Amino acid sequence: MSGKIITLTRHIIEEQRRFPEATGEFTDLMNDIAFAAKLISYHTNKAGLLGVLGETGTINVQGEVVKKLDIFANETMVKALDHGGNLCVMASEEEEDIIPIPEEYPYGKYVCMFDPLDGSSNIDANVSVGTIFSIYRRITPDGTPGTLEDCLQPGYKQVCAGYVVYGSSTMMVFTTGNGVHGFTLDPSYGEFVLSHPNIRIPEKAKIYSVNESNFDYWNENIKKYIRYVKATDKETNRPLNSRYIGSLVSDFHRNLLYGGIFLYPASSKAPEGKLRLLYEANPLAMIVEHAGGKASNGHKDILQIVPEKLHQRVPLFIGSKYDVEMVEDFMQGKRG
Ligand code: AHM
Ligand code: MG
């Protein structure tokens, strides 16, 4: 065999060897997440057939009730992760409260929070969607059920963050603090294989991604920034190119590879912004920082924010470092 195929499992095992005290719990947890991702990927790819096999909420040809994909994705994540003995608690964008580990299973030392299927409103149009996950070490005593306190930790305490994008191929991108690596799912043998080692985001953006229909609802500072990126100036490579899918994982992934800035500012319609700190902003912020980029709410690094509630929203400016710093200057009235 020519070349070296590095599967996700092999990568995690090799990573784990860097920590002689490691127990393997983290490796098991990542394998469970990868398994859930494969199931969600399989069902996402079949989504277009739902109309043929039976509408959502009706009975399919196997006599099963067809579930909405975001509900299916949530159940898949919960069921794949609840019994491994690695987690003490979970939280999901789809569920109001924390998700306890069932009593019959042991409580582990990690906390996992996720958005099981982000961008799911796009599914019917065959647009890429994604799963986002975030892992912390617990802060409550070992061997007990995890609590809300374990979930409300600032993003800089994450031990791992990642996403899976279900696109033209399925890819998992994650970091444990030692580089950002991308693994593509080979559909023929069902393994994630290392395809994008050590991803670095270009220092300067070529692309800006924002839902500009909110323009009238933004404050003057963000309006000025958007006018700035659209103005022509050869020296600073403006105007930036505009690309907006409306599916965070896909918009983020493209910008990570090509260089770009994604913005979801606060507005008079959504005073706290739209996106969620724990399930969306924090994990992507950890990834972007380890790829050389930056994530901010306009005034503060996302990873420094101490969460107060599970479903807290946050304005998000994330991507190439130069551009996130620039938007911060605009937001803070230092430019304009
Ligand atoms: P969701 O968690 O309900 O799927 O919403 C999050 C999605 C993101 O994927 C995307 O970036 C954003 O909402 C798009 O919002 P908008 O339609 O307001 O532009
Ligand atoms: Mg979401």
mmCIF file of C-alpha atoms and ligand atoms in Angstrom:
data_model
loop_
_atom_site.group_PDB
_atom_site.id
_atom_site.type_symbol
_atom_site.label_atom_id
_atom_site.label_comp_id
_atom_site.label_asym_id
_atom_site.label_seq_id
_atom_site.Cartn_x
_atom_site.Cartn_y
_atom_site.Cartn_z
ATOM 1 C CA MET A 1 0.000 0.000 0.000
ATOM 2 C CA SER A 2 1.430 3.379 -0.942
ATOM 3 C CA GLY A 3 1.115 6.366 1.388
ATOM 4 C CA LYS A 4 -0.210 6.260 4.900
ATOM 5 C CA ILE A 5 -3.945 6.272 5.519
ATOM 6 C CA ILE A 6 -4.679 7.931 8.816
ATOM 7 C CA THR A 7 -8.138 7.125 10.031
ATOM 8 C CA LEU A 8 -9.844 9.226 12.667
ATOM 9 C CA THR A 9 -9.393 6.444 15.225
ATOM 10 C CA ARG A 10 -5.680 6.143 14.506
ATOM 11 C CA HIS A 11 -5.256 9.903 14.746
ATOM 12 C CA ILE A 12 -6.986 10.033 18.126
ATOM 13 C CA ILE A 13 -4.987 7.081 19.470
ATOM 14 C CA GLU A 14 -1.739 8.734 18.351
ATOM 15 C CA GLU A 15 -2.842 12.006 19.957
ATOM 16 C CA GLN A 16 -3.654 10.161 23.154
ATOM 17 C CA ARG A 17 -0.098 8.765 23.344
ATOM 18 C CA ARG A 18 1.111 12.314 23.959
ATOM 19 C CA PHE A 19 -0.602 12.071 27.350
ATOM 20 C CA PRO A 20 0.723 9.069 29.282
ATOM 21 C CA GLU A 21 -1.919 9.600 31.979
ATOM 22 C CA ALA A 22 -4.764 9.335 29.417
ATOM 23 C CA THR A 23 -7.323 6.647 30.186
ATOM 24 C CA GLY A 24 -8.777 6.204 26.692
ATOM 25 C CA GLU A 25 -12.096 7.761 27.730
ATOM 26 C CA PHE A 26 -11.626 10.603 25.282
ATOM 27 C CA THR A 27 -10.802 8.208 22.448
ATOM 28 C CA ASP A 28 -14.004 6.288 23.150
ATOM 29 C CA LEU A 29 -16.022 9.480 23.233
ATOM 30 C CA MET A 30 -14.660 10.629 19.863
ATOM 31 C CA ASN A 31 -15.414 7.233 18.358
ATOM 32 C CA ASP A 32 -19.004 7.533 19.607
ATOM 33 C CA ILE A 33 -19.316 10.995 18.055
ATOM 34 C CA ALA A 34 -17.910 9.668 14.761
ATOM 35 C CA PHE A 35 -20.436 6.835 14.815
ATOM 36 C CA ALA A 36 -23.317 9.270 15.361
ATOM 37 C CA ALA A 37 -21.970 11.437 12.526
ATOM 38 C CA LYS A 38 -21.966 8.470 10.150
ATOM 39 C CA LEU A 39 -25.607 7.685 10.981
ATOM 40 C CA ILE A 40 -26.678 11.314 10.581
ATOM 41 C CA SER A 41 -24.729 11.540 7.328
ATOM 42 C CA TYR A 42 -26.448 8.444 5.974
ATOM 43 C CA HIS A 43 -29.899 9.767 6.815
ATOM 44 C CA THR A 44 -29.147 13.303 5.609
ATOM 45 C CA ASN A 45 -28.098 11.930 2.239
ATOM 46 C CA LYS A 46 -31.400 10.101 1.969
ATOM 47 C CA ALA A 47 -33.454 13.151 2.992
ATOM 48 C CA GLY A 48 -34.536 13.864 -0.583
ATOM 49 C CA LEU A 49 -36.185 10.463 -0.686
ATOM 50 C CA LEU A 50 -38.457 11.221 2.250
ATOM 51 C CA GLY A 51 -41.040 12.672 -0.122
ATOM 52 C CA VAL A 52 -40.883 9.463 -2.132
ATOM 53 C CA LEU A 53 -40.884 7.065 0.781
ATOM 54 C CA GLY A 54 -43.374 9.017 2.871
ATOM 55 C CA GLU A 55 -43.580 12.568 4.234
ATOM 56 C CA THR A 56 -42.182 13.478 7.602
ATOM 57 C CA GLY A 57 -44.572 12.454 10.332
ATOM 58 C CA THR A 58 -46.110 9.683 8.225
ATOM 59 C CA ILE A 59 -45.306 5.997 8.031
ATOM 60 C CA ASN A 60 -42.487 4.966 5.697
ATOM 61 C CA VAL A 61 -42.274 1.756 3.668
ATOM 62 C CA GLN A 62 -40.712 -0.104 6.567
ATOM 63 C CA GLY A 63 -43.725 0.828 8.676
ATOM 64 C CA GLU A 64 -41.708 3.284 10.783
ATOM 65 C CA VAL A 65 -42.763 6.849 11.521
ATOM 66 C CA VAL A 66 -40.518 9.199 9.516
ATOM 67 C CA LYS A 67 -38.974 11.666 11.906
ATOM 68 C CA LYS A 68 -37.882 15.177 11.159
ATOM 69 C CA LEU A 69 -34.172 15.015 10.538
ATOM 70 C CA ASP A 70 -33.210 17.431 13.287
ATOM 71 C CA ILE A 71 -35.096 15.321 15.819
ATOM 72 C CA PHE A 72 -33.519 12.190 14.407
ATOM 73 C CA ALA A 73 -30.046 13.788 14.629
ATOM 74 C CA ASN A 74 -30.641 14.817 18.236
ATOM 75 C CA GLU A 75 -31.788 11.346 19.278
ATOM 76 C CA THR A 76 -28.851 9.801 17.450
ATOM 77 C CA MET A 77 -26.336 11.965 19.287
ATOM 78 C CA VAL A 78 -27.954 11.311 22.667
ATOM 79 C CA LYS A 79 -28.202 7.559 22.142
ATOM 80 C CA ALA A 80 -24.668 7.275 20.787
ATOM 81 C CA LEU A 81 -23.163 9.165 23.717
ATOM 82 C CA ASP A 82 -25.242 8.377 26.803
ATOM 83 C CA HIS A 83 -23.921 4.918 27.722
ATOM 84 C CA GLY A 84 -20.162 4.998 27.084
ATOM 85 C CA GLY A 85 -19.236 5.984 30.632
ATOM 86 C CA ASN A 86 -17.285 8.991 29.322
ATOM 87 C CA LEU A 87 -19.843 11.712 29.958
ATOM 88 C CA CYS A 88 -21.480 13.053 33.109
ATOM 89 C CA VAL A 89 -24.003 15.283 31.304
ATOM 90 C CA MET A 90 -24.962 16.521 27.841
ATOM 91 C CA ALA A 91 -26.802 19.518 26.433
ATOM 92 C CA SER A 92 -28.294 20.026 23.010
ATOM 93 C CA GLU A 93 -29.642 22.973 21.084
ATOM 94 C CA GLU A 94 -32.741 20.865 20.540
ATOM 95 C CA GLU A 95 -33.521 20.351 24.244
ATOM 96 C CA GLU A 96 -34.510 22.925 26.790
ATOM 97 C CA ASP A 97 -32.707 21.437 29.795
ATOM 98 C CA ILE A 98 -29.491 19.545 30.358
ATOM 99 C CA ILE A 99 -29.598 15.904 29.272
ATOM 100 C CA PRO A 100 -28.713 13.630 32.201
ATOM 101 C CA ILE A 101 -26.862 10.355 31.773
ATOM 102 C CA PRO A 102 -29.312 7.514 32.545
ATOM 103 C CA GLU A 103 -28.786 6.084 36.033
ATOM 104 C CA GLU A 104 -27.863 2.613 34.784
ATOM 105 C CA TYR A 105 -24.676 3.918 33.160
ATOM 106 C CA PRO A 106 -21.489 5.150 34.835
ATOM 107 C CA TYR A 107 -20.781 8.886 35.002
ATOM 108 C CA GLY A 108 -17.651 9.929 33.134
ATOM 109 C CA LYS A 109 -15.384 12.930 33.388
ATOM 110 C CA TYR A 110 -16.471 14.807 30.255
ATOM 111 C CA VAL A 111 -19.336 17.094 29.287
ATOM 112 C CA CYS A 112 -20.580 17.184 25.688
ATOM 113 C CA MET A 113 -22.779 19.876 24.170
ATOM 114 C CA PHE A 114 -23.966 19.885 20.602
ATOM 115 C CA ASP A 115 -26.133 21.338 17.889
ATOM 116 C CA PRO A 116 -27.213 18.054 16.285
ATOM 117 C CA LEU A 117 -28.249 19.453 12.903
ATOM 118 C CA ASP A 118 -27.485 23.075 12.344
ATOM 119 C CA GLY A 119 -29.055 24.805 9.352
ATOM 120 C CA SER A 120 -31.787 22.181 9.140
ATOM 121 C CA SER A 121 -34.226 24.657 7.566
ATOM 122 C CA ASN A 122 -32.086 24.223 4.425
ATOM 123 C CA ILE A 123 -32.501 20.475 4.165
ATOM 124 C CA ASP A 124 -35.430 20.413 1.789
ATOM 125 C CA ALA A 125 -33.392 22.400 -0.743
ATOM 126 C CA ASN A 126 -30.478 19.960 -0.567
ATOM 127 C CA VAL A 127 -28.212 22.544 1.052
ATOM 128 C CA SER A 128 -25.372 21.347 3.291
ATOM 129 C CA VAL A 129 -26.042 21.157 7.004
ATOM 130 C CA GLY A 130 -23.844 20.205 9.928
ATOM 131 C CA THR A 131 -23.414 18.881 13.458
ATOM 132 C CA ILE A 132 -21.384 20.961 15.915
ATOM 133 C CA PHE A 133 -19.944 19.601 19.188
ATOM 134 C CA SER A 134 -18.066 20.911 22.174
ATOM 135 C CA ILE A 135 -16.351 18.942 24.947
ATOM 136 C CA TYR A 136 -15.331 20.077 28.440
ATOM 137 C CA ARG A 137 -13.911 18.382 31.482
ATOM 138 C CA ARG A 138 -16.446 18.257 34.312
ATOM 139 C CA ILE A 139 -16.022 20.555 37.305
ATOM 140 C CA THR A 140 -18.379 18.755 39.690
ATOM 141 C CA PRO A 141 -17.094 15.719 41.659
ATOM 142 C CA ASP A 142 -16.298 12.508 39.759
ATOM 143 C CA GLY A 143 -18.796 9.685 39.940
ATOM 144 C CA THR A 144 -21.839 11.950 40.390
ATOM 145 C CA PRO A 145 -24.379 13.099 37.785
ATOM 146 C CA GLY A 146 -23.218 16.211 35.919
ATOM 147 C CA THR A 147 -25.096 19.476 36.462
ATOM 148 C CA LEU A 148 -25.829 22.760 34.733
ATOM 149 C CA GLU A 149 -22.636 24.109 36.316
ATOM 150 C CA ASP A 150 -20.596 21.667 34.228
ATOM 151 C CA CYS A 151 -22.233 23.090 31.098
ATOM 152 C CA LEU A 152 -21.827 26.776 31.909
ATOM 153 C CA GLN A 153 -18.060 26.944 31.496
ATOM 154 C CA PRO A 154 -16.327 29.585 29.383
ATOM 155 C CA GLY A 155 -15.230 28.459 25.931
ATOM 156 C CA TYR A 156 -11.502 28.627 26.658
ATOM 157 C CA LYS A 157 -11.982 25.572 28.880
ATOM 158 C CA GLN A 158 -13.058 23.361 25.978
ATOM 159 C CA VAL A 159 -10.832 20.318 25.565
ATOM 160 C CA CYS A 160 -12.131 19.567 22.098
ATOM 161 C CA ALA A 161 -14.418 21.206 19.565
ATOM 162 C CA GLY A 162 -15.524 20.062 16.165
ATOM 163 C CA TYR A 163 -18.122 19.951 13.466
ATOM 164 C CA VAL A 164 -19.300 17.598 10.789
ATOM 165 C CA VAL A 165 -20.410 19.066 7.491
ATOM 166 C CA TYR A 166 -22.774 16.974 5.400
ATOM 167 C CA GLY A 167 -21.910 18.387 1.997
ATOM 168 C CA SER A 168 -20.718 17.063 -1.335
ATOM 169 C CA SER A 169 -18.813 14.759 0.963
ATOM 170 C CA THR A 170 -19.118 14.350 4.716
ATOM 171 C CA MET A 171 -16.245 15.799 6.642
ATOM 172 C CA MET A 172 -15.354 16.081 10.317
ATOM 173 C CA VAL A 173 -13.125 18.955 11.404
ATOM 174 C CA PHE A 174 -11.937 19.202 14.982
ATOM 175 C CA THR A 175 -9.241 20.329 17.347
ATOM 176 C CA THR A 176 -8.044 19.152 20.730
ATOM 177 C CA GLY A 177 -5.705 22.130 20.935
ATOM 178 C CA ASN A 178 -3.031 20.552 18.780
ATOM 179 C CA GLY A 179 -3.903 21.861 15.319
ATOM 180 C CA VAL A 180 -7.156 21.698 13.384
ATOM 181 C CA HIS A 181 -7.583 18.578 11.282
ATOM 182 C CA GLY A 182 -10.167 17.560 8.717
ATOM 183 C CA PHE A 183 -11.286 13.970 8.048
ATOM 184 C CA THR A 184 -13.382 13.024 5.038
ATOM 185 C CA LEU A 185 -15.805 10.120 5.268
ATOM 186 C CA ASP A 186 -14.995 7.513 2.656
ATOM 187 C CA PRO A 187 -18.457 6.203 1.857
ATOM 188 C CA SER A 188 -17.143 2.942 0.426
ATOM 189 C CA TYR A 189 -15.643 1.679 3.687
ATOM 190 C CA GLY A 190 -17.312 4.029 6.159
ATOM 191 C CA GLU A 191 -14.178 5.487 7.745
ATOM 192 C CA PHE A 192 -13.200 9.076 8.342
ATOM 193 C CA VAL A 193 -9.708 9.507 6.846
ATOM 194 C CA LEU A 194 -7.354 12.413 7.343
ATOM 195 C CA SER A 195 -7.703 14.622 4.264
ATOM 196 C CA HIS A 196 -6.962 18.119 5.606
ATOM 197 C CA PRO A 197 -4.161 18.000 8.196
ATOM 198 C CA ASN A 198 -3.264 21.211 10.033
ATOM 199 C CA ILE A 199 -5.820 23.581 8.577
ATOM 200 C CA ARG A 200 -4.783 27.237 8.811
ATOM 201 C CA ILE A 201 -7.202 30.030 7.993
ATOM 202 C CA PRO A 202 -5.715 32.745 5.755
ATOM 203 C CA GLU A 203 -4.816 35.843 7.794
ATOM 204 C CA LYS A 204 -6.945 38.053 5.550
ATOM 205 C CA ALA A 205 -10.460 37.405 4.305
ATOM 206 C CA LYS A 206 -11.481 37.183 0.677
ATOM 207 C CA ILE A 207 -15.114 36.623 1.636
ATOM 208 C CA TYR A 208 -17.671 38.172 3.964
ATOM 209 C CA SER A 209 -20.757 36.203 4.966
ATOM 210 C CA VAL A 210 -23.729 37.927 6.518
ATOM 211 C CA ASN A 211 -27.500 38.015 6.156
ATOM 212 C CA GLU A 212 -27.686 41.502 4.717
ATOM 213 C CA SER A 213 -31.482 41.596 4.784
ATOM 214 C CA ASN A 214 -31.019 42.578 8.443
ATOM 215 C CA PHE A 215 -29.189 45.778 7.455
ATOM 216 C CA ASP A 216 -31.953 48.151 8.565
ATOM 217 C CA TYR A 217 -32.024 46.528 12.005
ATOM 218 C CA TRP A 218 -28.275 46.855 12.713
ATOM 219 C CA ASN A 219 -26.584 49.617 14.623
ATOM 220 C CA GLU A 220 -24.591 52.292 12.789
ATOM 221 C CA ASN A 221 -21.177 50.696 13.534
ATOM 222 C CA ILE A 222 -21.941 47.433 11.807
ATOM 223 C CA LYS A 223 -23.609 49.241 8.913
ATOM 224 C CA LYS A 224 -20.369 51.217 8.452
ATOM 225 C CA TYR A 225 -18.306 48.028 8.469
ATOM 226 C CA ILE A 226 -20.474 46.397 5.806
ATOM 227 C CA ARG A 227 -20.240 49.544 3.662
ATOM 228 C CA TYR A 228 -16.451 49.383 4.193
ATOM 229 C CA VAL A 229 -16.060 45.775 2.985
ATOM 230 C CA LYS A 230 -18.131 46.593 -0.111
ATOM 231 C CA ALA A 231 -16.160 49.708 -1.061
ATOM 232 C CA THR A 232 -13.469 49.424 -3.732
ATOM 233 C CA ASP A 233 -9.855 49.744 -2.603
ATOM 234 C CA LYS A 234 -7.138 47.833 -4.432
ATOM 235 C CA GLU A 235 -4.594 48.074 -1.624
ATOM 236 C CA THR A 236 -6.820 46.248 0.870
ATOM 237 C CA ASN A 237 -8.334 43.933 -1.755
ATOM 238 C CA ARG A 238 -11.811 45.360 -1.389
ATOM 239 C CA PRO A 239 -14.564 44.777 -2.097
ATOM 240 C CA LEU A 240 -14.605 41.395 -0.386
ATOM 241 C CA ASN A 241 -16.629 38.741 -2.113
ATOM 242 C CA SER A 242 -20.065 38.051 -0.626
ATOM 243 C CA ARG A 243 -21.068 34.447 0.092
ATOM 244 C CA TYR A 244 -23.919 33.444 2.402
ATOM 245 C CA ILE A 245 -25.432 29.991 2.502
ATOM 246 C CA GLY A 246 -27.425 30.487 5.698
ATOM 247 C CA SER A 247 -26.037 27.260 7.085
ATOM 248 C CA LEU A 248 -23.439 28.166 9.683
ATOM 249 C CA VAL A 249 -21.253 25.084 9.431
ATOM 250 C CA SER A 250 -21.036 25.388 5.647
ATOM 251 C CA ASP A 251 -20.396 29.134 5.689
ATOM 252 C CA PHE A 252 -17.773 28.690 8.396
ATOM 253 C CA HIS A 253 -16.100 25.741 6.692
ATOM 254 C CA ARG A 254 -15.732 27.548 3.373
ATOM 255 C CA ASN A 255 -14.342 30.651 5.085
ATOM 256 C CA LEU A 256 -11.918 28.539 7.125
ATOM 257 C CA LEU A 257 -10.458 27.055 3.956
ATOM 258 C CA TYR A 258 -10.504 30.166 1.715
ATOM 259 C CA GLY A 259 -10.192 33.009 4.211
ATOM 260 C CA GLY A 260 -13.306 34.871 5.227
ATOM 261 C CA ILE A 261 -15.333 36.508 7.921
ATOM 262 C CA PHE A 262 -18.781 35.345 9.058
ATOM 263 C CA LEU A 263 -20.941 37.869 10.861
ATOM 264 C CA TYR A 264 -24.167 37.469 12.792
ATOM 265 C CA PRO A 265 -24.465 40.788 14.620
ATOM 266 C CA ALA A 266 -27.039 41.833 17.166
ATOM 267 C CA SER A 267 -29.957 43.755 15.674
ATOM 268 C CA SER A 268 -33.091 45.479 16.896
ATOM 269 C CA LYS A 269 -34.899 42.244 15.917
ATOM 270 C CA ALA A 270 -32.409 40.011 17.771
ATOM 271 C CA PRO A 271 -30.735 42.156 20.453
ATOM 272 C CA GLU A 272 -28.459 39.302 21.600
ATOM 273 C CA GLY A 273 -27.756 38.054 18.073
ATOM 274 C CA LYS A 274 -29.186 34.777 16.816
ATOM 275 C CA LEU A 275 -26.541 32.136 17.331
ATOM 276 C CA ARG A 276 -26.001 30.183 20.519
ATOM 277 C CA LEU A 277 -22.872 30.583 22.606
ATOM 278 C CA LEU A 278 -22.584 27.000 23.837
ATOM 279 C CA TYR A 279 -23.553 24.997 20.766
ATOM 280 C CA GLU A 280 -22.386 27.201 17.897
ATOM 281 C CA ALA A 281 -20.117 30.120 18.791
ATOM 282 C CA ASN A 282 -17.798 28.452 21.342
ATOM 283 C CA PRO A 283 -16.891 25.318 19.383
ATOM 284 C CA LEU A 284 -16.317 27.241 16.153
ATOM 285 C CA ALA A 285 -14.318 29.842 18.098
ATOM 286 C CA MET A 286 -11.983 27.180 19.495
ATOM 287 C CA ILE A 287 -11.487 25.770 16.002
ATOM 288 C CA VAL A 288 -10.850 29.128 14.360
ATOM 289 C CA GLU A 289 -8.366 30.178 17.043
ATOM 290 C CA HIS A 290 -6.378 26.991 16.682
ATOM 291 C CA ALA A 291 -6.354 27.563 12.925
ATOM 292 C CA GLY A 292 -4.883 31.046 13.413
ATOM 293 C CA GLY A 293 -8.134 33.033 13.206
ATOM 294 C CA LYS A 294 -10.285 34.873 15.707
ATOM 295 C CA ALA A 295 -13.816 34.969 17.123
ATOM 296 C CA SER A 296 -15.391 37.928 18.876
ATOM 297 C CA ASN A 297 -18.736 39.380 19.918
ATOM 298 C CA GLY A 298 -17.414 42.746 18.762
ATOM 299 C CA HIS A 299 -15.980 43.661 22.150
ATOM 300 C CA LYS A 300 -14.623 40.497 23.689
ATOM 301 C CA ASP A 301 -13.204 37.160 22.559
ATOM 302 C CA ILE A 302 -16.013 34.613 22.375
ATOM 303 C CA LEU A 303 -13.946 32.106 24.381
ATOM 304 C CA GLN A 304 -13.701 34.518 27.338
ATOM 305 C CA ILE A 305 -17.458 34.914 27.807
ATOM 306 C CA VAL A 306 -18.774 33.261 30.971
ATOM 307 C CA PRO A 307 -22.153 31.726 30.061
ATOM 308 C CA GLU A 308 -25.124 32.448 32.281
ATOM 309 C CA LYS A 309 -27.659 30.176 30.655
ATOM 310 C CA LEU A 310 -27.743 27.115 28.474
ATOM 311 C CA HIS A 311 -29.319 28.656 25.390
ATOM 312 C CA GLN A 312 -27.595 32.028 25.615
ATOM 313 C CA ARG A 313 -27.268 33.842 22.297
ATOM 314 C CA VAL A 314 -24.313 35.928 21.276
ATOM 315 C CA PRO A 315 -23.386 38.278 18.414
ATOM 316 C CA LEU A 316 -20.733 36.479 16.371
ATOM 317 C CA PHE A 317 -17.850 37.759 14.241
ATOM 318 C CA ILE A 318 -15.603 34.876 13.293
ATOM 319 C CA GLY A 319 -12.924 34.064 10.740
ATOM 320 C CA SER A 320 -9.701 35.575 9.444
ATOM 321 C CA LYS A 321 -7.847 37.428 12.177
ATOM 322 C CA TYR A 322 -7.206 40.687 10.356
ATOM 323 C CA ASP A 323 -10.876 41.072 9.473
ATOM 324 C CA VAL A 324 -12.265 40.158 12.895
ATOM 325 C CA GLU A 325 -9.938 42.741 14.442
ATOM 326 C CA MET A 326 -11.160 45.247 11.867
ATOM 327 C CA VAL A 327 -14.816 44.637 12.656
ATOM 328 C CA GLU A 328 -14.016 44.997 16.365
ATOM 329 C CA ASP A 329 -12.531 48.427 15.610
ATOM 330 C CA PHE A 330 -15.727 49.423 13.840
ATOM 331 C CA MET A 331 -17.916 48.002 16.603
ATOM 332 C CA GLN A 332 -15.957 49.910 19.226
ATOM 333 C CA GLY A 333 -16.162 53.153 17.228
ATOM 334 C CA LYS A 334 -12.366 53.247 16.612
ATOM 335 C CA ARG A 335 -12.967 53.333 12.859
ATOM 336 C CA GLY A 336 -15.802 54.442 10.706
HETATM 337 P P1 AHM B 1 -30.682 26.740 13.500
HETATM 338 O O1 AHM B 1 -29.820 26.357 14.672
HETATM 339 O O2 AHM B 1 -32.123 26.924 13.873
HETATM 340 O O3 AHM B 1 -30.483 25.846 12.315
HETATM 341 O O4 AHM B 1 -30.273 28.230 13.080
HETATM 342 C C1 AHM B 1 -28.937 28.519 12.884
HETATM 343 C C2 AHM B 1 -28.732 28.928 11.455
HETATM 344 C C3 AHM B 1 -27.266 28.925 11.090
HETATM 345 O O5 AHM B 1 -26.914 27.730 10.479
HETATM 346 C C4 AHM B 1 -27.169 30.071 10.133
HETATM 347 O O6 AHM B 1 -25.895 30.649 10.162
HETATM 348 C C5 AHM B 1 -28.208 31.020 10.611
HETATM 349 O O7 AHM B 1 -29.151 30.254 11.322
HETATM 350 C C6 AHM B 1 -28.897 31.710 9.492
HETATM 351 O O8 AHM B 1 -29.807 32.626 10.002
HETATM 352 P P2 AHM B 1 -30.609 33.602 9.036
HETATM 353 O O9 AHM B 1 -31.596 32.780 8.308
HETATM 354 O O10 AHM B 1 -31.241 34.592 9.983
HETATM 355 O O11 AHM B 1 -29.624 34.273 8.130
HETATM 356 MG MG MG B 2 -28.076 25.797 15.175
#
